[in-house]
Every structure is written in C-alpha cells, then in structure tokens.
Amino acid sequence: MREFQNLDEFAAAAGEHLGYSEWLTVTQERVNQFADATDDHQWIHVDEPMAAAGPFGGTIAHGFLTLSLLSAFGPKIYRVNGIRMGINYGLNKVRFPQPVKVGSKVRAGAELVEITDIPGGKQAVSKWTVEIDGEAKPACVAEWVTRFLA
C-alpha cells in the first residue's frame, strides 16, 4: 500500500500509477447479497441453473457490484494522511468491457490522473481498472472523482 503523508505529497503523484489491490474472489453469496441490497435479481446474476445455460455459462456479478468494490480496493492501494476526510464526489465515466463470472478473481489498479485545488482541500480524478485474473479485457474501467478535505 502506498502512503502519502499529506495532500501536497499526494498531489505530487499526479500522473503516476498508485498500485494494485490484492485479488478478491467474487462469490455467489456476494452476488446474491448485492442482488438483495439493490433489488436486481436478474437471472444472469442469481439463477445458477438458468445462467449455466445462458450466454456466460454461469452467473455473473452485477456491473455495479464490480464498480462498488472500488470502495474496498481503494484503502488497500493508497492512503492520504493528514486530512479530515475523503468524499466520493462522483464518476466521470464508467465502462464494463468484460463480465465477471462468479468464482473469478478480480483486483483493481489506480492511476492518479489529475489534482485540482478546491476550497479546503483538493479534488482528485483517478482512473481505476478492475482486472479479471486470466482475462485480457478488464471488468471495469472508471474515472473516480474524490475530494480530500484538509
């Protein structure tokens, strides 16, 4: 994990790749819990027998589940010390090029694309890529906007 002592040190890393998370196995239990939390029970996610005969050969994770894992991966990739808080400000662009089959392992990599000053802190735009072990295409590519308040 990369650790920055303050916002200025973090800002100096603009343009750099910040690192990778560890691999995480996407389980059917996690997919089912996400389906329950979001009321998205589409068969490709939760109906194992039907999905086995479907286009992916089994159940797949929701795209938004894959995206939501960035919140878990982020603190394992980098940390900014000396701030009051970090706030999820939104996303500029999100794509899901490859479905994540249940049982697959995924990890995220982050690149700090841009830092701008805002009142009371800095706004960061980072590019996140969620990779699937053994697959050429990523599961998710997203530009995440975060505000760090000093």
Coordinates of N, CA, C and O in Angstrom, one line a residue:
M1 N 0.8 -1.2 0.0 CA 0.0 0.0 0.0 C 0.9 1.2 0.0 O 1.9 1.3 0.7
R2 N 0.5 2.2 -0.8 CA 1.2 3.5 -0.9 C 0.7 4.5 0.1 O -0.6 4.7 0.1
E3 N 1.5 5.1 0.9 CA 1.0 6.0 1.9 C 1.6 7.4 1.7 O 2.8 7.5 1.5
F4 N 0.7 8.4 1.6 CA 1.1 9.8 1.4 C 1.0 10.5 2.7 O 0.0 10.3 3.4
Q5 N 2.0 11.3 3.1 CA 1.9 11.9 4.4 C 1.0 13.1 4.5 O 0.6 13.5 5.6
N6 N 0.7 13.7 3.3 CA -0.2 14.9 3.3 C -0.7 15.1 1.9 O -0.3 14.4 0.9
L7 N -1.6 16.0 1.7 CA -2.2 16.3 0.4 C -1.2 16.8 -0.6 O -1.3 16.5 -1.8
D8 N -0.2 17.6 -0.2 CA 0.8 18.1 -1.2 C 1.6 16.9 -1.7 O 1.9 16.9 -2.9
E9 N 1.9 16.0 -0.9 CA 2.7 14.8 -1.3 C 1.8 14.0 -2.3 O 2.3 13.5 -3.3
F10 N 0.5 13.8 -2.0 CA -0.4 13.1 -2.9 C -0.5 13.8 -4.2 O -0.4 13.2 -5.3
A11 N -0.7 15.2 -4.2 CA -0.8 15.9 -5.4 C 0.4 15.8 -6.3 O 0.3 15.8 -7.5
A12 N 1.6 15.7 -5.7 CA 2.9 15.5 -6.5 C 2.9 14.2 -7.2 O 3.7 14.0 -8.1
A13 N 2.0 13.3 -6.9 CA 2.0 12.0 -7.6 C 1.1 12.0 -8.8 O 0.9 10.9 -9.4
A14 N 0.5 13.1 -9.2 CA -0.3 13.2 -10.3 C 0.4 12.6 -11.5 O 1.6 12.9 -11.8
G15 N -0.3 11.8 -12.3 CA 0.3 11.2 -13.5 C 0.9 9.8 -13.2 O 1.3 9.1 -14.1
E16 N 0.9 9.4 -11.9 CA 1.6 8.1 -11.5 C 0.5 7.0 -11.3 O -0.6 7.3 -10.8
H17 N 1.0 5.8 -11.5 CA 0.2 4.7 -11.1 C 0.4 4.5 -9.6 O 1.5 4.5 -9.2
L18 N -0.7 4.3 -8.9 CA -0.6 4.2 -7.4 C -0.4 2.8 -6.9 O -0.1 2.6 -5.7
G19 N -0.7 1.8 -7.7 CA -0.5 0.4 -7.3 C -1.8 -0.4 -7.6 O -2.7 0.0 -8.2
Y20 N -1.7 -1.6 -7.0 CA -2.8 -2.6 -7.2 C -3.3 -3.1 -5.8 O -2.5 -3.2 -4.9
S21 N -4.5 -3.5 -5.8 CA -5.1 -4.2 -4.6 C -4.7 -5.7 -4.7 O -4.1 -6.1 -5.7
E22 N -5.0 -6.4 -3.7 CA -4.9 -7.9 -3.7 C -6.0 -8.4 -4.5 O -7.1 -7.8 -4.8
W23 N -5.9 -9.7 -4.9 CA -7.0 -10.4 -5.7 C -8.1 -10.7 -4.7 O -7.9 -11.1 -3.5
L24 N -9.4 -10.6 -5.2 CA -10.6 -10.9 -4.4 C -11.4 -11.9 -5.2 O -11.7 -11.6 -6.4
T25 N -11.9 -13.0 -4.7 CA -12.7 -13.9 -5.4 C -14.2 -13.4 -5.2 O -14.7 -13.2 -4.1
V26 N -14.8 -13.4 -6.4 CA -16.2 -12.9 -6.4 C -17.1 -14.2 -6.2 O -17.1 -15.1 -7.1
T27 N -17.8 -14.3 -5.1 CA -18.6 -15.5 -4.8 C -20.1 -15.3 -5.1 O -20.5 -14.1 -5.2
Q28 N -20.8 -16.4 -5.2 CA -22.2 -16.3 -5.5 C -22.9 -15.6 -4.3 O -23.9 -14.9 -4.4
E29 N -22.4 -15.9 -3.1 CA -23.0 -15.3 -1.9 C -22.9 -13.7 -2.0 O -23.9 -13.1 -1.7
R30 N -21.8 -13.2 -2.4 CA -21.6 -11.8 -2.5 C -22.6 -11.2 -3.6 O -23.2 -10.2 -3.4
V31 N -22.7 -11.9 -4.7 CA -23.6 -11.5 -5.8 C -25.1 -11.5 -5.3 O -25.8 -10.6 -5.5
N32 N -25.4 -12.6 -4.6 CA -26.8 -12.7 -4.0 C -27.1 -11.5 -3.0 O -28.2 -11.0 -3.0
Q33 N -26.1 -11.2 -2.2 CA -26.3 -10.1 -1.2 C -26.5 -8.8 -1.9 O -27.3 -8.0 -1.5
F34 N -25.7 -8.6 -3.0 CA -25.8 -7.4 -3.8 C -27.2 -7.3 -4.5 O -27.8 -6.3 -4.5
A35 N -27.6 -8.4 -5.0 CA -29.0 -8.5 -5.6 C -30.0 -8.1 -4.6 O -31.0 -7.4 -4.9
D36 N -29.9 -8.6 -3.4 CA -30.9 -8.3 -2.3 C -30.8 -6.8 -2.0 O -31.9 -6.2 -1.8
A37 N -29.6 -6.3 -1.9 CA -29.5 -4.9 -1.5 C -30.0 -3.9 -2.5 O -30.5 -2.8 -2.2
T38 N -29.9 -4.3 -3.8 CA -30.3 -3.4 -4.9 C -31.6 -3.8 -5.6 O -32.1 -3.1 -6.5
D39 N -32.2 -4.9 -5.2 CA -33.5 -5.4 -5.8 C -33.2 -5.7 -7.3 O -34.1 -5.6 -8.1
D40 N -32.0 -6.1 -7.6 CA -31.7 -6.5 -9.0 C -31.4 -8.0 -9.0 O -30.3 -8.5 -8.8
H41 N -32.5 -8.8 -9.2 CA -32.4 -10.3 -9.2 C -32.5 -10.9 -10.6 O -33.1 -12.0 -10.8
Q42 N -31.9 -10.2 -11.6 CA -31.9 -10.7 -12.9 C -31.3 -12.1 -12.9 O -30.3 -12.3 -12.2
W43 N -31.8 -13.0 -13.7 CA -31.4 -14.4 -13.7 C -29.9 -14.6 -14.0 O -29.3 -15.6 -13.5
I44 N -29.3 -13.7 -14.8 CA -27.9 -13.9 -15.1 C -27.0 -13.8 -13.8 O -25.8 -14.2 -13.8
H45 N -27.6 -13.2 -12.8 CA -26.8 -13.0 -11.5 C -27.1 -14.0 -10.5 O -26.2 -14.4 -9.7
V46 N -28.4 -14.5 -10.4 CA -28.8 -15.2 -9.2 C -29.4 -16.6 -9.5 O -29.5 -17.4 -8.6
D47 N -29.8 -16.9 -10.7 CA -30.4 -18.2 -11.1 C -29.3 -19.1 -11.7 O -29.1 -19.1 -12.9
E48 N -28.6 -19.9 -10.8 CA -27.5 -20.6 -11.3 C -27.8 -21.7 -12.4 O -27.1 -21.7 -13.4
P49 N -28.9 -22.4 -12.3 CA -29.2 -23.4 -13.3 C -29.5 -22.7 -14.7 O -29.0 -23.1 -15.7
M50 N -30.3 -21.6 -14.6 CA -30.7 -20.9 -15.8 C -29.4 -20.2 -16.5 O -29.2 -20.3 -17.7
A51 N -28.6 -19.6 -15.6 CA -27.4 -18.9 -16.1 C -26.4 -19.9 -16.7 O -25.7 -19.6 -17.6
A52 N -26.4 -21.1 -16.2 CA -25.4 -22.1 -16.7 C -25.7 -22.4 -18.2 O -24.8 -22.7 -19.0
A53 N -27.0 -22.3 -18.6 CA -27.4 -22.5 -20.0 C -27.4 -21.1 -20.8 O -27.7 -21.1 -22.0
G54 N -27.0 -20.1 -20.1 CA -27.1 -18.7 -20.7 C -25.8 -18.4 -21.4 O -24.9 -19.2 -21.6
P55 N -25.7 -17.1 -21.9 CA -24.6 -16.7 -22.7 C -23.2 -16.7 -22.0 O -22.2 -16.7 -22.7
F56 N -23.2 -16.7 -20.7 CA -21.9 -16.6 -20.0 C -21.5 -18.0 -19.4 O -20.4 -18.1 -18.7
G57 N -22.3 -19.0 -19.5 CA -22.0 -20.3 -18.9 C -22.1 -20.4 -17.4 O -21.6 -21.3 -16.8
G58 N -22.7 -19.4 -16.8 CA -22.9 -19.4 -15.4 C -23.2 -18.0 -14.9 O -23.4 -17.1 -15.8
T59 N -23.4 -17.8 -13.6 CA -23.8 -16.5 -13.1 C -22.6 -15.5 -13.2 O -21.5 -15.9 -13.2
I60 N -23.0 -14.2 -13.3 CA -22.0 -13.2 -13.4 C -22.4 -12.1 -12.3 O -23.5 -12.0 -11.9
A61 N -21.4 -11.4 -11.9 CA -21.6 -10.3 -11.0 C -22.2 -9.1 -11.7 O -22.1 -8.9 -12.9
H62 N -23.0 -8.4 -10.9 CA -23.6 -7.1 -11.4 C -22.4 -6.2 -11.8 O -21.4 -6.1 -11.1
G63 N -22.6 -5.4 -12.8 CA -21.6 -4.4 -13.1 C -21.4 -3.4 -12.0 O -20.3 -3.0 -11.6
F64 N -22.5 -3.0 -11.4 CA -22.4 -2.1 -10.3 C -21.8 -2.7 -9.0 O -21.2 -2.0 -8.2
L65 N -21.9 -4.0 -8.9 CA -21.2 -4.7 -7.8 C -19.7 -4.5 -8.0 O -18.9 -4.2 -7.1
T66 N -19.3 -4.8 -9.3 CA -17.8 -4.7 -9.6 C -17.4 -3.2 -9.3 O -16.3 -3.0 -8.7
L67 N -18.2 -2.3 -9.8 CA -17.8 -0.8 -9.5 C -17.8 -0.5 -8.0 O -16.8 0.1 -7.6
S68 N -18.7 -1.1 -7.3 CA -18.7 -0.8 -5.8 C -17.5 -1.3 -5.1 O -17.2 -0.8 -4.0
L69 N -16.9 -2.3 -5.6 CA -15.7 -2.9 -5.0 C -14.5 -1.9 -4.9 O -13.6 -2.1 -4.2
L70 N -14.6 -0.8 -5.7 CA -13.6 0.2 -5.7 C -13.4 0.7 -4.3 O -12.3 1.1 -3.8
S71 N -14.6 0.8 -3.6 CA -14.5 1.3 -2.2 C -13.7 0.4 -1.3 O -13.1 0.9 -0.3
A72 N -13.7 -0.9 -1.6 CA -13.0 -1.8 -0.8 C -11.5 -1.9 -1.2 O -10.6 -2.0 -0.4
F73 N -11.3 -1.7 -2.5 CA -9.9 -1.8 -3.1 C -9.1 -0.6 -2.7 O -7.9 -0.6 -2.5
G74 N -9.8 0.6 -2.8 CA -9.1 1.9 -2.6 C -8.1 1.9 -1.4 O -6.9 2.2 -1.5
P75 N -8.6 1.7 -0.2 CA -7.8 1.7 1.0 C -6.6 0.7 1.0 O -5.7 0.8 1.8
K76 N -6.7 -0.3 0.2 CA -5.6 -1.3 0.1 C -4.6 -0.8 -0.9 O -3.5 -1.5 -1.0
I77 N -4.9 0.2 -1.7 CA -3.9 0.7 -2.7 C -3.2 1.9 -2.2 O -2.0 2.0 -2.3
Y78 N -3.9 2.9 -1.6 CA -3.2 4.1 -1.1 C -4.0 4.7 0.0 O -5.2 4.4 0.2
R79 N -3.3 5.6 0.7 CA -3.8 6.3 1.9 C -3.2 7.7 1.9 O -2.0 7.8 1.7
V80 N -4.0 8.7 2.2 CA -3.6 10.0 2.4 C -3.7 10.4 3.8 O -4.8 10.5 4.4
N81 N -2.6 10.7 4.5 CA -2.6 11.1 5.9 C -2.8 12.6 6.0 O -2.6 13.3 5.0
G82 N -3.2 13.1 7.2 CA -3.3 14.5 7.5 C -4.5 15.2 6.9 O -4.5 16.4 6.6
I83 N -5.5 14.4 6.6 CA -6.8 15.0 6.1 C -7.9 14.8 7.1 O -7.8 13.9 7.9
R84 N -8.9 15.6 7.0 CA -10.1 15.5 7.8 C -11.0 14.3 7.3 O -11.5 13.5 8.0
M85 N -11.1 14.3 5.9 CA -11.9 13.3 5.3 C -11.7 13.2 3.8 O -11.3 14.2 3.2
G86 N -12.1 12.1 3.2 CA -12.2 12.0 1.8 C -13.7 11.8 1.5 O -14.4 11.0 2.2
I87 N -14.1 12.4 0.4 CA -15.5 12.3 0.0 C -15.6 11.8 -1.4 O -15.0 12.3 -2.3
N88 N -16.5 10.8 -1.7 CA -16.8 10.3 -3.0 C -17.6 11.4 -3.7 O -18.7 11.7 -3.3
Y89 N -17.0 12.1 -4.7 CA -17.7 13.2 -5.4 C -18.4 12.7 -6.6 O -19.3 13.4 -7.2
G90 N -18.1 11.5 -7.1 CA -18.8 11.0 -8.3 C -17.9 10.3 -9.3 O -16.7 10.1 -9.0
L91 N -18.4 10.1 -10.5 CA -17.7 9.4 -11.5 C -17.8 10.2 -12.8 O -18.9 10.7 -13.1
N92 N -16.8 10.2 -13.6 CA -16.8 10.9 -14.9 C -17.3 9.9 -16.0 O -18.0 10.3 -16.9
K93 N -16.7 8.7 -15.9 CA -17.0 7.7 -17.0 C -16.8 6.3 -16.4 O -15.9 6.1 -15.7
V94 N -17.7 5.4 -16.8 CA -17.6 4.0 -16.3 C -18.0 3.1 -17.5 O -19.0 3.4 -18.2
R95 N -17.2 2.1 -17.7 CA -17.5 1.1 -18.7 C -17.2 -0.3 -18.1 O -16.4 -0.5 -17.2
F96 N -18.0 -1.3 -18.6 CA -17.8 -2.7 -18.1 C -17.5 -3.6 -19.3 O -18.4 -4.2 -19.9
P97 N -16.3 -3.6 -19.8 CA -15.9 -4.3 -21.0 C -16.1 -5.8 -21.0 O -16.2 -6.5 -22.0
Q98 N -15.9 -6.4 -19.8 CA -16.0 -7.9 -19.6 C -16.8 -8.3 -18.4 O -16.5 -7.7 -17.3
P99 N -17.7 -9.2 -18.5 CA -18.4 -9.6 -17.3 C -17.5 -10.4 -16.4 O -16.6 -11.1 -16.8
V100 N -17.8 -10.3 -15.1 CA -17.1 -11.1 -14.1 C -17.9 -12.3 -13.7 O -19.0 -12.3 -13.1
K101 N -17.4 -13.5 -14.1 CA -18.1 -14.7 -13.8 C -17.9 -15.1 -12.3 O -16.8 -14.8 -11.8
V102 N -18.9 -15.6 -11.7 CA -18.8 -15.9 -10.3 C -17.7 -17.0 -10.2 O -17.6 -17.9 -11.0
G103 N -16.9 -16.8 -9.1 CA -15.7 -17.7 -8.9 C -14.4 -17.0 -9.5 O -13.3 -17.5 -9.1
S104 N -14.6 -16.0 -10.3 CA -13.4 -15.3 -10.8 C -12.7 -14.5 -9.7 O -13.3 -14.0 -8.7
K105 N -11.4 -14.2 -9.9 CA -10.7 -13.3 -9.0 C -10.5 -12.0 -9.7 O -10.2 -11.9 -10.9
V106 N -10.7 -10.9 -9.0 CA -10.6 -9.5 -9.5 C -9.6 -8.7 -8.6 O -9.5 -9.0 -7.4
R107 N -9.0 -7.7 -9.2 CA -8.2 -6.8 -8.4 C -8.3 -5.4 -9.2 O -8.7 -5.4 -10.3
A108 N -8.0 -4.3 -8.5 CA -8.0 -3.0 -9.1 C -6.6 -2.4 -9.1 O -5.8 -2.6 -8.2
G109 N -6.4 -1.6 -10.1 CA -5.3 -0.7 -10.1 C -5.7 0.7 -10.3 O -6.8 1.0 -10.8
A110 N -5.0 1.6 -9.7 CA -5.4 3.0 -9.7 C -4.3 3.9 -10.2 O -3.1 3.7 -9.9
E111 N -4.6 4.9 -11.1 CA -3.7 5.9 -11.6 C -4.2 7.3 -11.2 O -5.4 7.6 -11.5
L112 N -3.4 8.1 -10.6 CA -3.8 9.5 -10.2 C -3.7 10.3 -11.5 O -2.6 10.6 -11.9
V113 N -4.8 10.7 -12.1 CA -4.8 11.4 -13.4 C -4.6 12.9 -13.2 O -3.9 13.6 -13.9
E114 N -5.4 13.5 -12.2 CA -5.4 15.0 -12.1 C -5.7 15.4 -10.7 O -6.5 14.7 -10.0
I115 N -5.1 16.5 -10.2 CA -5.4 17.1 -8.9 C -5.7 18.5 -9.1 O -4.9 19.2 -9.8
T116 N -6.7 19.0 -8.5 CA -7.0 20.4 -8.6 C -7.3 20.9 -7.2 O -7.8 20.2 -6.3
D117 N -7.1 22.2 -7.0 CA -7.4 22.8 -5.7 C -8.9 23.1 -5.6 O -9.5 23.6 -6.6
I118 N -9.4 22.9 -4.4 CA -10.8 23.3 -4.1 C -10.8 24.0 -2.8 O -9.8 23.8 -2.0
P119 N -11.8 24.7 -2.4 CA -11.8 25.3 -1.1 C -11.7 24.3 0.0 O -12.5 23.3 0.0
G120 N -10.7 24.4 0.8 CA -10.5 23.5 1.9 C -9.8 22.2 1.6 O -9.7 21.3 2.5
G121 N -9.3 22.0 0.4 CA -8.6 20.8 0.1 C -8.3 20.6 -1.4 O -8.0 21.6 -2.1
K122 N -8.4 19.4 -1.9 CA -8.0 19.1 -3.3 C -9.1 18.1 -3.8 O -9.6 17.3 -3.1
Q123 N -9.2 18.2 -5.1 CA -10.1 17.2 -5.8 C -9.2 16.4 -6.7 O -8.3 16.9 -7.4
A124 N -9.4 15.1 -6.6 CA -8.6 14.1 -7.4 C -9.4 13.4 -8.4 O -10.6 13.0 -8.1
V125 N -8.9 13.2 -9.6 CA -9.5 12.3 -10.6 C -8.6 11.2 -10.8 O -7.4 11.4 -11.1
S126 N -9.1 10.0 -10.5 CA -8.2 8.8 -10.7 C -8.9 7.8 -11.6 O -10.1 7.7 -11.7
K127 N -8.0 7.1 -12.4 CA -8.5 6.1 -13.3 C -8.3 4.8 -12.7 O -7.2 4.4 -12.3
W128 N -9.4 4.0 -12.6 CA -9.4 2.7 -11.9 C -9.7 1.6 -13.0 O -10.6 1.8 -13.8
T129 N -8.9 0.6 -12.9 CA -9.1 -0.6 -13.8 C -9.3 -1.8 -13.0 O -8.3 -2.1 -12.2
V130 N -10.4 -2.5 -13.1 CA -10.6 -3.7 -12.4 C -10.3 -4.9 -13.3 O -11.0 -5.0 -14.4
E131 N -9.3 -5.6 -13.0 CA -8.8 -6.7 -13.9 C -9.4 -8.0 -13.4 O -9.7 -8.2 -12.2
I132 N -9.6 -9.0 -14.3 CA -10.1 -10.3 -14.0 C -8.9 -11.2 -14.3 O -8.3 -11.2 -15.4
D133 N -8.6 -12.0 -13.3 CA -7.4 -13.0 -13.4 C -7.7 -13.9 -14.6 O -8.7 -14.5 -14.7
G134 N -6.7 -13.9 -15.5 CA -6.8 -14.8 -16.7 C -7.5 -14.2 -17.9 O -7.6 -14.9 -18.9
E135 N -8.1 -13.0 -17.8 CA -8.8 -12.4 -18.9 C -8.1 -11.3 -19.5 O -7.4 -10.5 -18.8
A136 N -8.2 -11.1 -20.8 CA -7.5 -10.0 -21.5 C -8.1 -8.6 -21.2 O -7.5 -7.6 -21.1
K137 N -9.5 -8.6 -21.2 CA -10.2 -7.4 -21.0 C -10.5 -7.1 -19.6 O -10.7 -8.1 -18.8
P138 N -10.5 -5.9 -19.1 CA -10.9 -5.6 -17.8 C -12.4 -5.7 -17.5 O -13.2 -5.6 -18.5
A139 N -12.7 -5.9 -16.3 CA -14.1 -5.9 -15.9 C -14.8 -4.6 -15.9 O -15.9 -4.4 -16.2
C140 N -14.0 -3.6 -15.4 CA -14.5 -2.2 -15.3 C -13.3 -1.2 -15.4 O -12.2 -1.5 -15.0
V141 N -13.6 -0.1 -16.1 CA -12.7 1.0 -16.2 C -13.5 2.2 -15.8 O -14.6 2.4 -16.3
A142 N -13.0 3.0 -14.8 CA -13.8 4.1 -14.3 C -12.9 5.3 -13.9 O -11.8 5.1 -13.4
E143 N -13.4 6.5 -14.2 CA -12.8 7.7 -13.6 C -13.5 8.1 -12.4 O -14.7 8.4 -12.5
W144 N -12.9 8.1 -11.3 CA -13.5 8.3 -10.0 C -13.0 9.7 -9.5 O -11.8 10.0 -9.5
V145 N -13.9 10.5 -9.1 CA -13.6 11.9 -8.6 C -13.8 11.8 -7.1 O -14.9 11.5 -6.5
T146 N -12.7 12.2 -6.4 CA -12.7 12.2 -4.9 C -12.3 13.6 -4.4 O -11.4 14.2 -5.0
R147 N -12.9 14.1 -3.3 CA -12.5 15.3 -2.7 C -11.8 15.0 -1.4 O -12.4 14.2 -0.6
F148 N -10.7 15.6 -1.1 CA -9.9 15.4 0.1 C -9.9 16.7 0.8 O -9.5 17.7 0.3
L149 N -10.5 16.7 2.0 CA -10.6 18.0 2.8 C -9.5 17.9 3.9 O -9.5 17.0 4.7
A150 N -8.8 19.0 4.0 CA -7.7 19.1 5.0 C -8.2 19.5 6.3 O -9.3 20.1 6.5

